[in-house]
Structures are given as structure tokens and as C-alpha cells.
Short mmCIF file of C-alpha atoms and ligand atoms in Angstrom, two decimals:
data_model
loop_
_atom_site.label_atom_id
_atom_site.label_comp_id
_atom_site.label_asym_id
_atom_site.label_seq_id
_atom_site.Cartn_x
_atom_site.Cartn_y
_atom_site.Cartn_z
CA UNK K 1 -5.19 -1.66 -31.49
CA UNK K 2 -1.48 -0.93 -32.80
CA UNK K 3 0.47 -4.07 -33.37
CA UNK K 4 2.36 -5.34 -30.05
CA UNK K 5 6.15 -6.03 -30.44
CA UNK K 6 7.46 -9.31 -29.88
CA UNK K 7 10.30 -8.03 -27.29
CA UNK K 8 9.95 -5.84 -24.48
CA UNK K 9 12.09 -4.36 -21.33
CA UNK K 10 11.99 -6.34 -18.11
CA UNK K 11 13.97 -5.50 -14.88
CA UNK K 12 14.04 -9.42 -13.46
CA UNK K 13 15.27 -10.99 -10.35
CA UNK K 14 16.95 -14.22 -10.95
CA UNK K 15 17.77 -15.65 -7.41
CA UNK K 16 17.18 -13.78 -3.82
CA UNK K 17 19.38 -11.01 -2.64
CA UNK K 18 20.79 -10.03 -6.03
CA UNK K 19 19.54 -6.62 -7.70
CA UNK K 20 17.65 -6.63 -10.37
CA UNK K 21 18.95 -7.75 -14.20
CA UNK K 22 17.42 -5.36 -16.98
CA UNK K 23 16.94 -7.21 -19.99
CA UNK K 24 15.02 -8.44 -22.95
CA UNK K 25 11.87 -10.35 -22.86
CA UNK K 26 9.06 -11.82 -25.18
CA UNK K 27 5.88 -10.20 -24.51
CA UNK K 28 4.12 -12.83 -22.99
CA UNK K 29 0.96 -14.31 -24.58
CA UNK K 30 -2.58 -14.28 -23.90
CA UNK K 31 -3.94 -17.98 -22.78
CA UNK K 32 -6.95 -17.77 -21.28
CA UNK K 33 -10.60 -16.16 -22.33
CA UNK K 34 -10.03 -14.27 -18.64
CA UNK K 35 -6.25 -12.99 -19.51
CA UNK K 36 -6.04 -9.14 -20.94
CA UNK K 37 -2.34 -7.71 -22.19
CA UNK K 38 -2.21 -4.16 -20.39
CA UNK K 39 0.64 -1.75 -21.79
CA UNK K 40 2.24 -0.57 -18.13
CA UNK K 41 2.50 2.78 -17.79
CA UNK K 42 3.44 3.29 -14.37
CA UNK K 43 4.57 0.57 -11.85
CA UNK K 44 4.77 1.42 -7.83
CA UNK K 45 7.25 -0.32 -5.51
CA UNK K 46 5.89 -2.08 -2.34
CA UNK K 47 7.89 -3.37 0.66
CA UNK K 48 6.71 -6.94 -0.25
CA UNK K 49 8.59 -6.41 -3.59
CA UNK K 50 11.30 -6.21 -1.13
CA UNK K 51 10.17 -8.74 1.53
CA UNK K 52 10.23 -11.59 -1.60
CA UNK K 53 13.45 -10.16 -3.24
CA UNK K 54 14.82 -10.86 0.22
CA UNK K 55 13.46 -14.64 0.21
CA UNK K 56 11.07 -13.40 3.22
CA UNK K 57 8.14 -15.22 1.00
CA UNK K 58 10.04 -18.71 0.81
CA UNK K 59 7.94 -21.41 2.13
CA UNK K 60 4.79 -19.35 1.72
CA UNK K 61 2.26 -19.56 -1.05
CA UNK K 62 3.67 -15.45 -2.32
CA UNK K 63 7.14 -17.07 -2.70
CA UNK K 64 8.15 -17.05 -6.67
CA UNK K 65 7.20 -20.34 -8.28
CA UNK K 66 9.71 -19.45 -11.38
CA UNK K 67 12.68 -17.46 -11.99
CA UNK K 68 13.03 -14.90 -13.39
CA UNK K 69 10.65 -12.78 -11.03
CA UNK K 70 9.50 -9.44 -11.80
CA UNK K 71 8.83 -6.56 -9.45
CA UNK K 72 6.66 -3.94 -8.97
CA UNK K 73 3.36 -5.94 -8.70
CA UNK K 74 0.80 -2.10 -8.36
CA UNK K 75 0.72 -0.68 -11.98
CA UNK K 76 -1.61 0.76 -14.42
CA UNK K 77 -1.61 1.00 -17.94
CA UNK K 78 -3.76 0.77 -21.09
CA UNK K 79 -5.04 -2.27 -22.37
CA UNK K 80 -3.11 -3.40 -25.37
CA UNK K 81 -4.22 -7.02 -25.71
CA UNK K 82 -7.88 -9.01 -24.94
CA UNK K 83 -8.25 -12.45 -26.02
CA UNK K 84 -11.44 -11.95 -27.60
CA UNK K 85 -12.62 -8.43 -27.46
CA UNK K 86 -11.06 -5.60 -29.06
CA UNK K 87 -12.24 -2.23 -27.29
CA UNK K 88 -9.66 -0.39 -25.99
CA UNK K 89 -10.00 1.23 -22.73
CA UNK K 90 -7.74 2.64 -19.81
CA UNK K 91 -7.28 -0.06 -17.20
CA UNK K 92 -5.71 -0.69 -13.90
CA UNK K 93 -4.85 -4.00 -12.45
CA UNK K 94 -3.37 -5.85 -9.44
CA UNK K 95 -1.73 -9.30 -10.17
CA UNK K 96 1.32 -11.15 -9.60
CA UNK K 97 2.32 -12.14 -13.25
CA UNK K 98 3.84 -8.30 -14.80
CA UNK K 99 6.25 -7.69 -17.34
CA UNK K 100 7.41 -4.55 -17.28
CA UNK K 101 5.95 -3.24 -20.09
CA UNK K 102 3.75 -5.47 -21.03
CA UNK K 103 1.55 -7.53 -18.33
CA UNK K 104 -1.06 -10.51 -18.38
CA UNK K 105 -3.36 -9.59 -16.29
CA UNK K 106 -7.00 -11.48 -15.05
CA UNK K 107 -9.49 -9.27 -16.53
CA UNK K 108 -11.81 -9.97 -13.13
CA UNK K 109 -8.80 -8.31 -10.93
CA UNK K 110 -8.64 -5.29 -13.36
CA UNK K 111 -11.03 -1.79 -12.88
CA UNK K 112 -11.19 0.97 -15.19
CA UNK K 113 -9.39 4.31 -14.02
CA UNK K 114 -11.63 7.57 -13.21
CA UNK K 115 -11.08 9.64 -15.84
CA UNK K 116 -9.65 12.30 -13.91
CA UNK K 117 -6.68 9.99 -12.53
CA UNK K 118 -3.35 9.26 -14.07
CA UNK K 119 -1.35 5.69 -14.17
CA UNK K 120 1.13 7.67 -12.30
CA UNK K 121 -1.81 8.75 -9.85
CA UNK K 122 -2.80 5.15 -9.83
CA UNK K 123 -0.42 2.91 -9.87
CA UNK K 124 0.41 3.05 -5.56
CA UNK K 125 -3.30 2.66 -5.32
CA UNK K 126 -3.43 -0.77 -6.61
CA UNK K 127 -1.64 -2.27 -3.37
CA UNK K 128 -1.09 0.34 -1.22
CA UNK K 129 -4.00 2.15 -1.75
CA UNK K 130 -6.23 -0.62 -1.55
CA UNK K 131 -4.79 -2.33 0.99
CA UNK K 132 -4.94 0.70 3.92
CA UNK K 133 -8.44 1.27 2.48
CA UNK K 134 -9.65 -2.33 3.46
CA UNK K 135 -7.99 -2.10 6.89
CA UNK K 136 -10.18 1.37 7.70
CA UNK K 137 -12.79 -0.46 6.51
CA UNK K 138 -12.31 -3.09 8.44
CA UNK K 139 -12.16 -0.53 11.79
CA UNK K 140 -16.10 -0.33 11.47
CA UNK K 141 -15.65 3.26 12.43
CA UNK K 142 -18.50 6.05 12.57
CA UNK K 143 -17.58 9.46 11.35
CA UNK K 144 -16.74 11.73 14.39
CA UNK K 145 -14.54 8.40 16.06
CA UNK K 146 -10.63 8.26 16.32
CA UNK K 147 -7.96 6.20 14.46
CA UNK K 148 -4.91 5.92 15.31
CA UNK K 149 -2.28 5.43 11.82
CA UNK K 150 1.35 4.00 13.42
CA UNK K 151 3.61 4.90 10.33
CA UNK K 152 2.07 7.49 8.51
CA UNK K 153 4.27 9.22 6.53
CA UNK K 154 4.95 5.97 4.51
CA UNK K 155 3.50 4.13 1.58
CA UNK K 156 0.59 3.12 3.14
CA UNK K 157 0.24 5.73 5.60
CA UNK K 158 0.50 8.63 3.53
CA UNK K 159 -2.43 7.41 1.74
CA UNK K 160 -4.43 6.58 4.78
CA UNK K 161 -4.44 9.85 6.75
CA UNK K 162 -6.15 11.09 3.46
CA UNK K 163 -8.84 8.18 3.53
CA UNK K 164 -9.41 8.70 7.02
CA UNK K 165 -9.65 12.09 7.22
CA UNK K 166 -12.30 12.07 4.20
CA UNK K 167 -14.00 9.36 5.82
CA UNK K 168 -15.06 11.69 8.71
CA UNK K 169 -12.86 10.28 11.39
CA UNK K 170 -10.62 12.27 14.00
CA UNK K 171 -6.62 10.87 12.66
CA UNK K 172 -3.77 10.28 14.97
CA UNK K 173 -0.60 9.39 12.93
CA UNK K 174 2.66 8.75 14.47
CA UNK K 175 5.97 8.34 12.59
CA UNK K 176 9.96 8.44 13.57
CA UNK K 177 11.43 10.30 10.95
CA UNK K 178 11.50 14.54 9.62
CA UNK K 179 10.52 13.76 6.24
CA UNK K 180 7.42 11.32 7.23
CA UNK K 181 6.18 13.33 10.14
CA UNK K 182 6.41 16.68 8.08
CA UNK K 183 4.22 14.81 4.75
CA UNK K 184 1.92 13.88 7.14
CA UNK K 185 1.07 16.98 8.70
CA UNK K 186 1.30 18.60 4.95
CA UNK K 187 -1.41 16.23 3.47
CA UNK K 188 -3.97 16.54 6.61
CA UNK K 189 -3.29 19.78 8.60
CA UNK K 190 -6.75 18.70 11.41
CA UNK K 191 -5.02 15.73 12.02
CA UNK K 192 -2.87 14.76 15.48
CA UNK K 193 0.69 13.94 14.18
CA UNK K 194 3.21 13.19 16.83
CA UNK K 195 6.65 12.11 16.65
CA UNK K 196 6.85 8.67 18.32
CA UNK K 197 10.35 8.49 19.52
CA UNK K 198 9.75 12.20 21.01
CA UNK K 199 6.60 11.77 22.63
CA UNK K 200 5.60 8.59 24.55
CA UNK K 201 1.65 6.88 23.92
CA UNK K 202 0.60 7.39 27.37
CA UNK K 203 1.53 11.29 27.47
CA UNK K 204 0.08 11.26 23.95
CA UNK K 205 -3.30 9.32 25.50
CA UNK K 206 -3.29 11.85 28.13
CA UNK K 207 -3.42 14.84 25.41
CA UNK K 208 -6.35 12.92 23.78
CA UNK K 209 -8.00 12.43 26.82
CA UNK K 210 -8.34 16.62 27.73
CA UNK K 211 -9.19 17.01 24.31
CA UNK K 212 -12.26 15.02 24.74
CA UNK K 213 -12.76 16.20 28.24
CA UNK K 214 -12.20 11.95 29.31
CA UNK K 215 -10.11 11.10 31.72
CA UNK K 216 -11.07 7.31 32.79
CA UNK K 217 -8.10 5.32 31.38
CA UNK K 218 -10.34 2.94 29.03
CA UNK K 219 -12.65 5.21 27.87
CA UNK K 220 -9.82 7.96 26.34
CA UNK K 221 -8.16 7.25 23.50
CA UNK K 222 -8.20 5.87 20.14
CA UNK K 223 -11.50 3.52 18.95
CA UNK K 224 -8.73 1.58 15.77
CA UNK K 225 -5.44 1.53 15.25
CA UNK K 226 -3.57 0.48 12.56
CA UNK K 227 -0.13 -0.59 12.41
CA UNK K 228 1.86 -0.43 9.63
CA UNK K 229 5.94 -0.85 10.73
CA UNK K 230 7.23 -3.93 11.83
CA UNK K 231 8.72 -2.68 15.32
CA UNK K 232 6.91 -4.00 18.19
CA UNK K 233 7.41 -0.38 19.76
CA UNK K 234 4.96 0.17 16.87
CA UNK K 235 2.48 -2.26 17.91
CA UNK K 236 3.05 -1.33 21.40
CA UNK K 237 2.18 2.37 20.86
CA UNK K 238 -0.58 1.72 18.50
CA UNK K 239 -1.77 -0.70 21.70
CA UNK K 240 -1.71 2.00 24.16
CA UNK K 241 -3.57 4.35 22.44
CA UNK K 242 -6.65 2.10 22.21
CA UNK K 243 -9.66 2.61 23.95
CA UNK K 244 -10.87 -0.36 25.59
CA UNK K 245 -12.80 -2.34 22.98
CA UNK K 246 -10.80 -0.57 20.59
CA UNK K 247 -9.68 -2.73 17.14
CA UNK K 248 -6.02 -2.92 16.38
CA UNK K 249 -5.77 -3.73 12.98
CA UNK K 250 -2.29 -5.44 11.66
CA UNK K 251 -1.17 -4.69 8.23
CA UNK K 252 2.49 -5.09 8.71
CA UNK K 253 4.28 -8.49 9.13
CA UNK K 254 7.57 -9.24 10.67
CA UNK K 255 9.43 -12.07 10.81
CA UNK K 256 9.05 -13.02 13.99
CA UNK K 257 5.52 -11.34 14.28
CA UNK K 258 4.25 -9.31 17.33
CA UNK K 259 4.14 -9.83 21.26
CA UNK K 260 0.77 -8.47 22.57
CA UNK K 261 -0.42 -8.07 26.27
CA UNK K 262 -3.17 -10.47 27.07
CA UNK K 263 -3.94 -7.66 29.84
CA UNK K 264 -4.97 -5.71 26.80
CA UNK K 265 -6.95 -8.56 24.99
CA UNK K 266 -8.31 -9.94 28.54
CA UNK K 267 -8.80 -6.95 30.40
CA UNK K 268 -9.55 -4.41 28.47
CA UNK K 269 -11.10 -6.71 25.81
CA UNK K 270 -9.14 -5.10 22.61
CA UNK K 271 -9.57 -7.15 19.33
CA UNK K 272 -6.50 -7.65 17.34
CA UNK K 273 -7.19 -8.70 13.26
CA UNK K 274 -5.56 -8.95 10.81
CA UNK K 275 -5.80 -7.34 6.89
CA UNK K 276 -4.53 -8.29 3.77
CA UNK K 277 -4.98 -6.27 0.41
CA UNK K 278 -8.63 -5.85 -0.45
CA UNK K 279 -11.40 -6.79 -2.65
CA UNK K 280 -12.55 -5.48 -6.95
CA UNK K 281 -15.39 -4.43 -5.40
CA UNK K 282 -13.28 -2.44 -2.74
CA UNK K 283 -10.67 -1.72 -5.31
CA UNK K 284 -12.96 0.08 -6.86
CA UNK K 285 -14.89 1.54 -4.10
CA UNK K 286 -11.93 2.86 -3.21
CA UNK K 287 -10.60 4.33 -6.34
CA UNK K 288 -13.92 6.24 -6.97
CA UNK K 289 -13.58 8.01 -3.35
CA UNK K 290 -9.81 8.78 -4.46
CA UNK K 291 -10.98 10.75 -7.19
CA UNK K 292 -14.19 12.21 -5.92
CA UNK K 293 -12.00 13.21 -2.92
CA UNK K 294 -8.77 14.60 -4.84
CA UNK K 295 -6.76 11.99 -2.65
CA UNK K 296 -3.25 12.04 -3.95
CA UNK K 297 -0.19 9.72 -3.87
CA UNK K 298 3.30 11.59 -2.81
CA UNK K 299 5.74 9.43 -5.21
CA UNK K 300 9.32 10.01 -6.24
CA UNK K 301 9.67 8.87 -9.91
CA UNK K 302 12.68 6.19 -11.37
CA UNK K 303 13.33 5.35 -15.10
CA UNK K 304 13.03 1.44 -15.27
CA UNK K 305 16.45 1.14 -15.78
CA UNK K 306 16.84 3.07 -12.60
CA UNK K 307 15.32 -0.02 -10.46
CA UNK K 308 18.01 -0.75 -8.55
CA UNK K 309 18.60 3.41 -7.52
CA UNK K 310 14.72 3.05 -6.12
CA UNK K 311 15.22 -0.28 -4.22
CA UNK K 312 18.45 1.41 -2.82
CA UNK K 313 16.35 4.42 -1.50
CA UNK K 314 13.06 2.21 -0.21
CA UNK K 315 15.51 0.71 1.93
CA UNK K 316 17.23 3.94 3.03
CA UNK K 317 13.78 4.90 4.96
CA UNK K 318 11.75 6.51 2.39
CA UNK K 319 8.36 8.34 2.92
CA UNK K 320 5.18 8.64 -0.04
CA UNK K 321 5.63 6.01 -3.18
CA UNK K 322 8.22 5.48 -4.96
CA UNK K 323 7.57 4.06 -8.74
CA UNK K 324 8.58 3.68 -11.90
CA UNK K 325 7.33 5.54 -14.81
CA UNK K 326 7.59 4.29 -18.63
CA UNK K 327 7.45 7.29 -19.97
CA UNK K 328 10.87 8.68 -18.54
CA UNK K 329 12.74 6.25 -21.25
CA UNK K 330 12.88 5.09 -24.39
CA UNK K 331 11.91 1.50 -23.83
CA UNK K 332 11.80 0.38 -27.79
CA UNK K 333 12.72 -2.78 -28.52
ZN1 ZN Y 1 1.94 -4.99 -2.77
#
């Protein structure tokens, strides 16, 4: 292994609602027989980067227990550090406790990268990624049934139209904005993708329902959907595309959370659950179907000293990833 430096190049938060500080670090230190040191190559933004820069985490167990924070908790990298081993291999891993570049990382979170992926490639897997795979899991779909992906031109979305569509299922996606809609309907050309503040669920039902020759109200329709904004009008539409016994699966978690219709969990006996990231063994479940399937990640590339720029534009409406990639600067200490 080459020798580490001592310093290293962090973008920090240092209370909420401030931008991001670049500045110099140590490299932190390995302290347990679990903790590896991965180099980070490539570091994806997610909206709960956002949610906890915006103190939406206080009071909660995800809320920073120290200042300064670092963002940009989906990366991969090489392994430049193991506390007792000293085979070098490419890694990815998905913890809370990143330096950008250097991380500390649990060696039981981490999974080695298929060969034929990059850490650019991987990197939005690690949260994103894994977390949209999980919730399609969690569907308990057959191949040939429908889902139904509210917000699928973003992060999460993007990605899950592709997992869907591999998996064998039929994929509805709705979205709200040119850019989104149009990725969508780039990355998975069978799919259904409908502009939801053009075309209302129950005229969309309707189309689903002479497509599969139905027409009884709870049998037409959408077996999952998952819901990925934080509008109720999101939640609502996913709702009304369900079949009856249909799964809505919540990924997405606003503030004041979601209003459902107990018609639809009484009556037409809909289950609502919840899911939260995902697994190793799903992590890397998933990332082997990602490669085997050519799945790729639409991101828009910052320099880390570009943070700020690429927390600007995730909150401008963005669609795809949007990351950070070491190699785009000189980061020497
Ligand atoms: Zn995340």
C-alpha cells in the first residue's frame, strides 16, 4: 500500500443551514479490528444529505452527534487502510462516518465492486441504488405484474425503472417535470411514463385498465407502488393506481408525513409499509444484477470544491445523481 498522508480535503458542515466549509483535515485513524480506510473516489449526493444539513434529522437517532459533519454518505473508493490485513482490493461502502477523501468505514457494511463497474458507476448505488432495490423487493412482485414508480426521473427513480423493468415487471412511472419525464422514457422505452400534473390517476387507471382488457375498479391497476416525493398528491396518485390488495410502499418522508384513506386500507384492503435502505446481502444482490444487467446511473459530476454549486442545483429540482468525483481536482495536501 502507498503511504497515506496525514492531511486530507474535507467539505464540512459546521452548524445547520450554512453551506459547506472546504478545509483541511487529519485522515482519521483506524480503531477497531472491523474499521478499513477506503481512498474515496467518487461520492453521490442524497436528499437526506440535505434533509440533515437542514436540521430535518434533529431529535432523531440520523441527527449529527458531532460537528463538523460531512456529506455525501454513498461513495466508493479503493481500500487504502485495514487494521490488520494488507491486500488491497476495490471496495464500496455505505456508512455514516466519511471524510472526503479518506473514510473509516465497517468492513461488514463494505462489498467489493464488479469488475466491470466504476466508483463513478457506483457510488449512487450505495444509497440510492440500494435503497429502491429493497423497496421492489419488498413489493413481492411476480414477473409479468405492474408497479407503479411516483417520481421517476429522480435519484431513486431513475434507478428503479431500470430494476424493475429487468426484474420482469410491467413499470408505470410518473413525474412533474421535462427533464425527469423525458430520462425516464430514455432509460426504459416499454415502460408507461405519464406526466402527473397533465394526466390525472384515475384517467391514467382507466388507460391501464383497456390495456389489460379489466374494467372492474379493484381489479385494474397497479399490484405496488412506490412513492418517492414528499407531496401527498404523490401518495395520493400512487394510491389510486393500486389494485385492491395492492402494496404501497413509502420511501419518502415528509415532515409532517402522509394522509391516507382508510377507504383504501379498509375497503379495498391496500397495505401501506414502509422501507428504509437495504441489507450487505441485498447490497450486493443488488450490485451484481446492476452489472449483469448494464443498469446505469444518470449523474452530473462536481469537483469537491464545487459542493456548494451541487447542493444549489439538488435543490433547484434536479433529475439522475448528482456526485462528486475526486478525480476532477487536485486534492494534494
Ligand atoms: Zn442516503
Amino acid at each position: 500500500m502507498l503511504p497515506l498522508p496525514t492531511t486530507m480535503k474535507a467539505q464540512v458542515l459546521t452548524a445547520y443551514n450554512e453551506p459547506y466549509t472546504l478545509v483541511d483535515m487529519p485522515v482519521p485513524e483506524l480503531t477497531s479490528p472491523y474499521d478499513l480506510l477506503i481512498k474515496v473516489e467518487a461520492a453521490s449526493y442524497c436528499h437526506t444529505d440535505a434533509v440533515c444539513a437542514a436540521g430535518g434529522f434533529q431529535g432523531h437517532a440520523n441527527a449529527p452527534t458531532q460537528w463538523p459533519h460531512i456529506g455525501c454518505h454513498e461513495f466508493a473508493g479503493t481500500v487504502a487502510q485495514a487494521f490488520e490485513s494488507n491486500s488491497e482490493m476495490d471496495l464500496v461502502a455505505h456508512d455514516f462516518r466519511i471524510g472526503d477523501r479518506y473514510a473509516v468505514v465497517d468492513l461488514r457494511q463494505v462489498a467489493p465492486l464488479p469488475t466491470s463497474m466504476s466508483a463513478k458507476e457506483a457510488a449512487p448505488l450505495m444509497c440510492a441504488g440500494l435503497t429502491i432495490y429493497a423497496a421492489l423487493r419488498n413489493c413481492e412482485l411476480q414477473p409479468g405484474q405492474r408497479i407503479a414508480i411516483i417520481g421517476c426521473g429522480g435519484g431513486l427513480g431513475h434507478l428503479g425503472i431500470q430494476f424493475a423493468h429487468r426484474m420482469g415487471l410491467k413499470v408505470v412511472g410518473t413525474d412533474t417535470s421535462k427533464g425527469a419525464l423525458d430520462l425516464a422514457q430514455q432509460l426504459v422505452k416499454q415502460s408507461t411514463i405519464v406526466d402527473a400534473t397533465k394526466v390525472k390517476a384515475e384517467d391514467l387507471l382507466q388507460e391501464i385498465g383497456k390495456e389489460d382488457t379489466v374494467f372492474e375498479r379493484g381489479q385494474m391497476g397497479c399490484d405496488a407502488a412506490i412513492i418517492l416525493p414528499e407531496s401527498q398528491a404523490a401518495f395520493d396518485y400512487g394510491m389510486c393506481l393500486l389494485k385492491d390488495r395492492g402494496t404501497c410502499v413509502v420511501v419518502s418522508f415528509p415532515r409532517n408525513g402522509f394522509t391516507f384513506s382508510t377507504q383504501d386500507v379498509v375497503f379495498r384492503h391496500v397495505s401501506i409499509i414502509g422501507s428504509l435502505v437495504g441489507s450487505n446481502r441485498l447490497l450486493r444482490e443488488m450490485l451484481t444484477f446492476t452489472a449483469k444487467h448494464g443498469i446505469k446511473s444518470t449523474s452530473k459530476s462536481f469537483a469537491l470544491s464545487q459542493l456548494n454549486e451541487l447542493v444549489e442545483q439538488h435543490h433547484s429540482g434536479v433529475y439522475g445523481k448528482l456526485i462528486v468525483d475526486m478525480s476532477l481536482e487536485d486534492l494534494s495536501p
